[in-house]
GROMACS .gro file of C-alpha atoms in nm:
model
  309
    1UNK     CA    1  -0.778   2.410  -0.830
    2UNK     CA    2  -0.674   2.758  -0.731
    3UNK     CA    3  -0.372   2.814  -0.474
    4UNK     CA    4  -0.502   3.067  -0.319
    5UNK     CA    5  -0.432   2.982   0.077
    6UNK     CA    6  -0.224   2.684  -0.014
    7UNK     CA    7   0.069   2.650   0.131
    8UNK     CA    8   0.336   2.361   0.118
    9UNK     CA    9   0.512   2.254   0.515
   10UNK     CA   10   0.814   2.064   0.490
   11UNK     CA   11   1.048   1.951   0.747
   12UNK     CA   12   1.449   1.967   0.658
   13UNK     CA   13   1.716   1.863   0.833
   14UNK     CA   14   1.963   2.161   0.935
   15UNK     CA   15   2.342   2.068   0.949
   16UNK     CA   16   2.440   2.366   1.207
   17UNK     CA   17   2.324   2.280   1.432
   18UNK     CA   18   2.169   1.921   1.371
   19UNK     CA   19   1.753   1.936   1.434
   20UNK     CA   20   1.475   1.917   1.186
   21UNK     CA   21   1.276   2.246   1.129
   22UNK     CA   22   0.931   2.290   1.009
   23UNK     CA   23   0.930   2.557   0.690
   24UNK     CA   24   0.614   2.669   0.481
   25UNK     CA   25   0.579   2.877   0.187
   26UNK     CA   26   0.269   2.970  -0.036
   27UNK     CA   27   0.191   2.712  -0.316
   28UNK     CA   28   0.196   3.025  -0.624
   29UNK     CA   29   0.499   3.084  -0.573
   30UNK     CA   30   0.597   2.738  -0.650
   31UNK     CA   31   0.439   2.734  -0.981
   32UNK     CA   32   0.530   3.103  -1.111
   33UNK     CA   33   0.807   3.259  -0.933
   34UNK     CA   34   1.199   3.138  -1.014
   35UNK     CA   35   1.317   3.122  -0.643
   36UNK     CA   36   1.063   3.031  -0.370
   37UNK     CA   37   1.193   3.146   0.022
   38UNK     CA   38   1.044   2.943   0.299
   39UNK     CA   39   0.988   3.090   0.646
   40UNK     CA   40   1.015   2.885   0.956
   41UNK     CA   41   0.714   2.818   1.178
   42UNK     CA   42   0.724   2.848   1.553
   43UNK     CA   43   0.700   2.447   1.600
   44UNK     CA   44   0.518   2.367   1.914
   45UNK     CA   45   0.750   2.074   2.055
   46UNK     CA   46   1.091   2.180   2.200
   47UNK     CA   47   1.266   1.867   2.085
   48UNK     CA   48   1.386   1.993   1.744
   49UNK     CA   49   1.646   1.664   1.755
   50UNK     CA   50   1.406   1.429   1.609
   51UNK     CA   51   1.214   1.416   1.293
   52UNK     CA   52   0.786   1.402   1.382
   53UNK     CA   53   0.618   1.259   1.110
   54UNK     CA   54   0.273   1.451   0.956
   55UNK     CA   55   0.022   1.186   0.948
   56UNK     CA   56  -0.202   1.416   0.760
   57UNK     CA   57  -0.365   1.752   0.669
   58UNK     CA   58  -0.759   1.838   0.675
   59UNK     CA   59  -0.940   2.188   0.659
   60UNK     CA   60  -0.631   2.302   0.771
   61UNK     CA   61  -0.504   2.137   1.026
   62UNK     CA   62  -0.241   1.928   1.081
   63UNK     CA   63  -0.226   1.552   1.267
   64UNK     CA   64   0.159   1.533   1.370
   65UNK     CA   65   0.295   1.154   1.538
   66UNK     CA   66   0.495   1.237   1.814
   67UNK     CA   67   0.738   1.005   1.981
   68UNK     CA   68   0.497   0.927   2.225
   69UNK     CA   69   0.173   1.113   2.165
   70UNK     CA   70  -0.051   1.245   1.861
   71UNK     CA   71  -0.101   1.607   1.839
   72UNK     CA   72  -0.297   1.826   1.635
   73UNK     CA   73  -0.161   2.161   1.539
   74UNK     CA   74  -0.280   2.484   1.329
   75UNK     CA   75   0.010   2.641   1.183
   76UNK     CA   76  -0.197   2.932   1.072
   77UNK     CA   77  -0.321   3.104   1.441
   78UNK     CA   78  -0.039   2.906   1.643
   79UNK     CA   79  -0.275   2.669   1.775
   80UNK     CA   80  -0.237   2.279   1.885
   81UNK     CA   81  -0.311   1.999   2.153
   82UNK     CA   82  -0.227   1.679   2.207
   83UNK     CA   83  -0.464   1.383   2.203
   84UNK     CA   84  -0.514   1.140   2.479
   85UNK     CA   85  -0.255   0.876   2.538
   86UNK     CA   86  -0.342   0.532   2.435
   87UNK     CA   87  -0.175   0.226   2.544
   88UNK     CA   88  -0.188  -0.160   2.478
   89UNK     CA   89   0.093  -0.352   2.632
   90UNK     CA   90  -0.028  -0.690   2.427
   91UNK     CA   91  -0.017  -0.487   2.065
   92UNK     CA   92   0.179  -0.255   1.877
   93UNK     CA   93   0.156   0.023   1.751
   94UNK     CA   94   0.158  -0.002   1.337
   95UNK     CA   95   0.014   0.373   1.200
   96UNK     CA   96  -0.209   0.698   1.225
   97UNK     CA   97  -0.435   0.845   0.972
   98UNK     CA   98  -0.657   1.150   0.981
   99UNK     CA   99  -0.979   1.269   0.847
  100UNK     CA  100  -1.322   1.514   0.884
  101UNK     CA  101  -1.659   1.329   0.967
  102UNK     CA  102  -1.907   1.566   0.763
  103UNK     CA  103  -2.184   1.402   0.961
  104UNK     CA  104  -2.107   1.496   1.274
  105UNK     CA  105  -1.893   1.822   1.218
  106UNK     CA  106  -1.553   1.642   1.427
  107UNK     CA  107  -1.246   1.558   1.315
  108UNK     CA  108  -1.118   1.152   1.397
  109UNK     CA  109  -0.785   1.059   1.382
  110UNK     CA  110  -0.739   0.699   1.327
  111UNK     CA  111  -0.481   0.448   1.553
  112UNK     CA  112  -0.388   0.067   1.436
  113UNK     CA  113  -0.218  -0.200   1.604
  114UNK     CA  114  -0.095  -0.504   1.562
  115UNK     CA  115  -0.210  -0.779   1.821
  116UNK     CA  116  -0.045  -1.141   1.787
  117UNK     CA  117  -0.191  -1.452   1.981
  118UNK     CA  118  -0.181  -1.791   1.937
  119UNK     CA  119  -0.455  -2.023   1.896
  120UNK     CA  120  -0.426  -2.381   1.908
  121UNK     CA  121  -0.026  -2.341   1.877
  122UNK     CA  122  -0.091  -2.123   1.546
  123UNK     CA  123   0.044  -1.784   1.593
  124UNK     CA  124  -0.279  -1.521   1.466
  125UNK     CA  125  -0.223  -1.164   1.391
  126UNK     CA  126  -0.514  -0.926   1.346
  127UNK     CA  127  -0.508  -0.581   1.286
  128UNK     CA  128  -0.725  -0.353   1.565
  129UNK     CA  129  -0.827  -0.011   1.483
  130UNK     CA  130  -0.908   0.301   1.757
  131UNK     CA  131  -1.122   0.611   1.654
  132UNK     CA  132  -1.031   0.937   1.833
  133UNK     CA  133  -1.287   1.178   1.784
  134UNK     CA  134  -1.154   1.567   1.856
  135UNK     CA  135  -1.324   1.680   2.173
  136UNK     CA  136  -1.364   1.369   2.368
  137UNK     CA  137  -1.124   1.191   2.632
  138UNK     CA  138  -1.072   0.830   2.497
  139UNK     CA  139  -0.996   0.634   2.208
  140UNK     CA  140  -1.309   0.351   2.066
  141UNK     CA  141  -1.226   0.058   1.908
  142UNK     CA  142  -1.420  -0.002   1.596
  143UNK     CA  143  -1.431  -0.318   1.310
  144UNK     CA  144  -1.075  -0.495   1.297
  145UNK     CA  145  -0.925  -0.380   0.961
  146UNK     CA  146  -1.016  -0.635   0.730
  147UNK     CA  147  -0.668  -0.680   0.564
  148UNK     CA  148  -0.381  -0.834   0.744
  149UNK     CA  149  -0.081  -0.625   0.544
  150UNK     CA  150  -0.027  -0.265   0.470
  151UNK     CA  151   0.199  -0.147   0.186
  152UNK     CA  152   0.512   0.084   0.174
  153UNK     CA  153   0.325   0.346   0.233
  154UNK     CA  154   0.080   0.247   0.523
  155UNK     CA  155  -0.042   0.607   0.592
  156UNK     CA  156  -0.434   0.663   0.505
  157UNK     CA  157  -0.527   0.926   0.257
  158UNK     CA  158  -0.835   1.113   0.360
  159UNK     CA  159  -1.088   1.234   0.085
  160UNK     CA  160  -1.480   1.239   0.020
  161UNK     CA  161  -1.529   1.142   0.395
  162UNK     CA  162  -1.322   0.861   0.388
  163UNK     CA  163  -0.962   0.753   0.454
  164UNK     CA  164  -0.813   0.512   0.193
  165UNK     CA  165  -0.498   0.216   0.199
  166UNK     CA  166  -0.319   0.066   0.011
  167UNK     CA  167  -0.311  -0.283   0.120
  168UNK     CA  168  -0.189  -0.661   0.012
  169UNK     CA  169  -0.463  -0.902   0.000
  170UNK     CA  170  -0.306  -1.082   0.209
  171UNK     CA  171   0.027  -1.141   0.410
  172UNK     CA  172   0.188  -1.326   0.129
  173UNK     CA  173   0.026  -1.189  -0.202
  174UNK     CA  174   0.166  -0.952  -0.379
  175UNK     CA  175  -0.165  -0.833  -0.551
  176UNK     CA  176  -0.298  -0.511  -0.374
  177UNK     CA  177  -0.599  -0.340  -0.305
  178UNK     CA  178  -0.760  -0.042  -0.166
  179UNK     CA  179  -0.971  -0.018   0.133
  180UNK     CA  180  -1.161   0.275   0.271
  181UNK     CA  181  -1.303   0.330   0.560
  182UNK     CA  182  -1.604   0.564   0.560
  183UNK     CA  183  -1.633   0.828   0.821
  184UNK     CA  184  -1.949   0.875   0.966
  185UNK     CA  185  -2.049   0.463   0.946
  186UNK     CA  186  -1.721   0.349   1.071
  187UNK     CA  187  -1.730   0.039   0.795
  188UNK     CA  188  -1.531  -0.074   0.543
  189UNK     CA  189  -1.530  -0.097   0.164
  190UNK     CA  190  -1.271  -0.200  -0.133
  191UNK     CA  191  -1.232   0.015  -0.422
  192UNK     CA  192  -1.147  -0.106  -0.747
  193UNK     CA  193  -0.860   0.012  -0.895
  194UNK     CA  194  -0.789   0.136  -1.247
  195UNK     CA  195  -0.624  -0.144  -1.511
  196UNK     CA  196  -0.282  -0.011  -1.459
  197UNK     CA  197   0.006  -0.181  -1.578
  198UNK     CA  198   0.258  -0.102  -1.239
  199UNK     CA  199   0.099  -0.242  -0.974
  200UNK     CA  200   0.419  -0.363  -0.825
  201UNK     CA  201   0.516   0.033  -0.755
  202UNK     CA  202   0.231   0.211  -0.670
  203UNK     CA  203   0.100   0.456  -0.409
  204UNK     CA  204  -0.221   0.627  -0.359
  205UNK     CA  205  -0.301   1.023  -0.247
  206UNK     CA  206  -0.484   1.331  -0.339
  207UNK     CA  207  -0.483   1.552  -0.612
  208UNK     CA  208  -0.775   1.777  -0.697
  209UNK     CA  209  -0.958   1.677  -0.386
  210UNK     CA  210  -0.989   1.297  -0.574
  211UNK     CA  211  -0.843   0.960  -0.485
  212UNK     CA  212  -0.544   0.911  -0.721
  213UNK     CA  213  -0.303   0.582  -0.768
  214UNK     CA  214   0.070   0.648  -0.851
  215UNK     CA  215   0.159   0.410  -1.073
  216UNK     CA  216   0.498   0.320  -1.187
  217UNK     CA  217   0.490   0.144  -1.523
  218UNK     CA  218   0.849   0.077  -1.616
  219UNK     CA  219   1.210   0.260  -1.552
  220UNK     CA  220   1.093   0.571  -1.761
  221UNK     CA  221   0.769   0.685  -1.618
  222UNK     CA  222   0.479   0.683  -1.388
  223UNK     CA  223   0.154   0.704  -1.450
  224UNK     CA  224  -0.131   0.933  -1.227
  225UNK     CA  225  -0.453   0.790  -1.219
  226UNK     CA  226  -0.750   0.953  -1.070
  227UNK     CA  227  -1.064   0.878  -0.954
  228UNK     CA  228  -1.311   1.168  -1.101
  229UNK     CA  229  -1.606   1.043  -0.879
  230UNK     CA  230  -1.521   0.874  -0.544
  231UNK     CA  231  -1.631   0.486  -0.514
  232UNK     CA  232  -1.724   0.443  -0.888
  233UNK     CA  233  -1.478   0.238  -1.077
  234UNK     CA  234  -1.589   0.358  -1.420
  235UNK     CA  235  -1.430   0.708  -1.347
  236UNK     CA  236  -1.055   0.661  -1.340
  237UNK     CA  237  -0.895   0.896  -1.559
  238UNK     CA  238  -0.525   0.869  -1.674
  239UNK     CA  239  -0.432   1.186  -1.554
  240UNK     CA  240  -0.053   1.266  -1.663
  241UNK     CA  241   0.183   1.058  -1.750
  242UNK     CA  242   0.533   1.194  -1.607
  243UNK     CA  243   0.859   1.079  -1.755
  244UNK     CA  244   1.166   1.020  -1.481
  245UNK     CA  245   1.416   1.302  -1.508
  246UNK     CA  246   1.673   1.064  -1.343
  247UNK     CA  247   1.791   0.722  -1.294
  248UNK     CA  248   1.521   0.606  -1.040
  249UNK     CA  249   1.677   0.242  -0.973
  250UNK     CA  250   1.719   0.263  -0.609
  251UNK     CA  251   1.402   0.476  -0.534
  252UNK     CA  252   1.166   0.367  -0.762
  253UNK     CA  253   0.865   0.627  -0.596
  254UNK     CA  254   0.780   0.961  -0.772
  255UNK     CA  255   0.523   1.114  -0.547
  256UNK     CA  256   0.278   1.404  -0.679
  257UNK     CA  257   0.174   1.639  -0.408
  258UNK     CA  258  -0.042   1.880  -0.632
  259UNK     CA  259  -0.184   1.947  -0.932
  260UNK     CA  260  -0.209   2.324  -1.027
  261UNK     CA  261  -0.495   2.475  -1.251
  262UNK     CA  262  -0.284   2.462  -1.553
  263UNK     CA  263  -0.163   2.131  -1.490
  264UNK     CA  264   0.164   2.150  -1.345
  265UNK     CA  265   0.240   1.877  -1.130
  266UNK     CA  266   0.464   1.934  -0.774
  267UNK     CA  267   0.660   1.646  -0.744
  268UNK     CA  268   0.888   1.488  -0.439
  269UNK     CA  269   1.131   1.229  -0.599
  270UNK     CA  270   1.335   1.120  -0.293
  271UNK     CA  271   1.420   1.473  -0.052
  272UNK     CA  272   1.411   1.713  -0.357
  273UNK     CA  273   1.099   1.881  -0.473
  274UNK     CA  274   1.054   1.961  -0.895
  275UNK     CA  275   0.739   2.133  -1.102
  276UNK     CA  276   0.653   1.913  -1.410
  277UNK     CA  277   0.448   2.087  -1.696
  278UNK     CA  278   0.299   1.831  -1.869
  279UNK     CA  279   0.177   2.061  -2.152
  280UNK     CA  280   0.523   2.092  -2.276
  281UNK     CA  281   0.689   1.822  -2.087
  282UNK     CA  282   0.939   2.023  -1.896
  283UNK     CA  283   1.080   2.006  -1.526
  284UNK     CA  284   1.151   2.282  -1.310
  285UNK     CA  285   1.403   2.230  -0.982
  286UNK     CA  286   1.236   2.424  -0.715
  287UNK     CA  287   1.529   2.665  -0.586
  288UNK     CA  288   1.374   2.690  -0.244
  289UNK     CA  289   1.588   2.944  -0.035
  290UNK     CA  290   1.698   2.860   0.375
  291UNK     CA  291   1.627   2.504   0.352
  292UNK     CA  292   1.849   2.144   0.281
  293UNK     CA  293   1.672   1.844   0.135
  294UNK     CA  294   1.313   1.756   0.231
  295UNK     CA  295   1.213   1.510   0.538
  296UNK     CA  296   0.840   1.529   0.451
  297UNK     CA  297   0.593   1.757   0.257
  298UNK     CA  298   0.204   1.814   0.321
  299UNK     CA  299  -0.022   2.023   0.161
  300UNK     CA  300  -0.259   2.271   0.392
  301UNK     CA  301  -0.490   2.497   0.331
  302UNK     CA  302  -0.490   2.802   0.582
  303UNK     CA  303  -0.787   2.811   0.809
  304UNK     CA  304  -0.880   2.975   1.169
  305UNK     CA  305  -1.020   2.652   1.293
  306UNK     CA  306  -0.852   2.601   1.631
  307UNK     CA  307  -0.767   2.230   1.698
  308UNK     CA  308  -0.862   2.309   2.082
  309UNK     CA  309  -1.203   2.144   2.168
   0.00000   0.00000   0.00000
């Protein structure tokens, strides 16, 4: 996949004075130059003092979790707005996720919450799920989400018209599974993963515009797996296997953020960022200029589609 209008945002943590601050730079020069220099973006919020998670990135623009609202935010033409509020007093609030309905040309952004009630002096927890559809005034509730337990990572990864968890099977298993939820129908459907041997440490995201599982096999590597065509469980591919360049006891996660045409793979292993060529097996430290260690990284593509409906 070309890089061409890719771009990588991270937020960093400045020490002078203390606030987090949004930088982006172009994805080529992460695979060919020797020093990369970010450039701030004019970030839309004035509160600089607290770190706003990215809940996700889509034709690009970006779904960013306030402290107490969602927004949605082109870095590209300057460009954001903030969703309508939603609140529950008898839930809470659990995660976002973010996707494109094909169908219907609109962009949804996905709520969960927990709700807990007691039935027959059994405490019952069930997992509801709002659909926010860009250009309308409300949030709908749709089918509860059929597992009770997200993983770590509880964030939904959007691709093929549908946005994918990891999940437990249940609330004390620790087998896991995938569940996606498609788009346009609003339903629900498992995918099967690939026979990998880390299930124990393993994520899921996008890499080549496929659904990919992060699996970490043992102390010395983890394996990318990647589904070549979405919802058939005949085409996972073993895509790379990367080796740890460190002693990854206490942070057992090496996340992949892109895969380059020539098969370098951009890597976050805890707030540092590395290029691993797996033709010849070597790492590269990205010497990114102006920035500290990484709070979060999402891939966009530039676009001039306004997030203002």
């Amino acid at each position: 996949m070309t890089t061409k209008h890719h771009h990588l945002i991270s937020a960093f943590a400045s020490s002078v004075p203390y606030e987090f601050i949004h930088m982006s730079y172009p994805l080529s020069s992460v695979f060919t130059e020797v020093t990369t220099t970010a450039m701030q973006l004019e970030y839309p919020l004035m509160n600089r003092y607290r770190f706003d998670p990215i809940v996700g990135s889509c034709r690009g623009i970006l779904c960013i979790l306030d402290y107490s609202f969602v927004f949605l935010w082109n870095p590209s033409i300057r460009k954001f707005t903030k969703l309508p509020s939603f609140e529950d007093s008898s839930s809470h609030m659990l995660d976002f996720s973010f996707g494109y309905d094909h169908s219907s040309d609109s962009y949804k952004v996905v709520a969960f919450y927990i709700h807990e009630f007691v039935i027959n002096g059994n405490r019952v927890m069930k997992i509801i799920v709002k659909v926010h559809t860009l250009g309308t005034n409300s949030w709908r509730r749709i089918q509860d989400f059929p597992s009770r337990s997200f993983c770590e990572d509880s964030s939904g990864k959007f691709v093929c018209g549908t946005i994918n968890w990891l999940t437990y099977r249940d609330r004390t298993s620790s087998l896991k599974t995938i569940i996606s939820l498609d788009l346009e129908t609003e339903s629900y459907l498992e995918i099967v993963q690939p026979n990998s041997e880390g299930n124990n440490y393993s994520r899921i995201g996008v890499l080549r515009d496929c659904l990919c599982l992060f699996s970490r096999s043992s102390d010395t590597f983890t394996d990318i797996w990647l589904m070549k065509e979405y919802g058939n469980k005949e085409s996972w591919i073993k895509l790379f296997r990367v080796p740890d360049i460190r002693d990854l006891d206490s942070f057992p996660y090496v996340y992949p953020l892109y895969v380059s045409e020539d098969d370098q793979v951009l890597l976050q292993i805890e707030s540092e960022l590395f290029v691993y060529n797996s033709r010849d097996g070597t790492f590269k430290d990205l010497n990114i200029r102006n920035t500290n260690g990484v709070t979060g990284t999402t891939v966009y593509h530039e676009s001039l589609i306004s997030p203002c409906f």
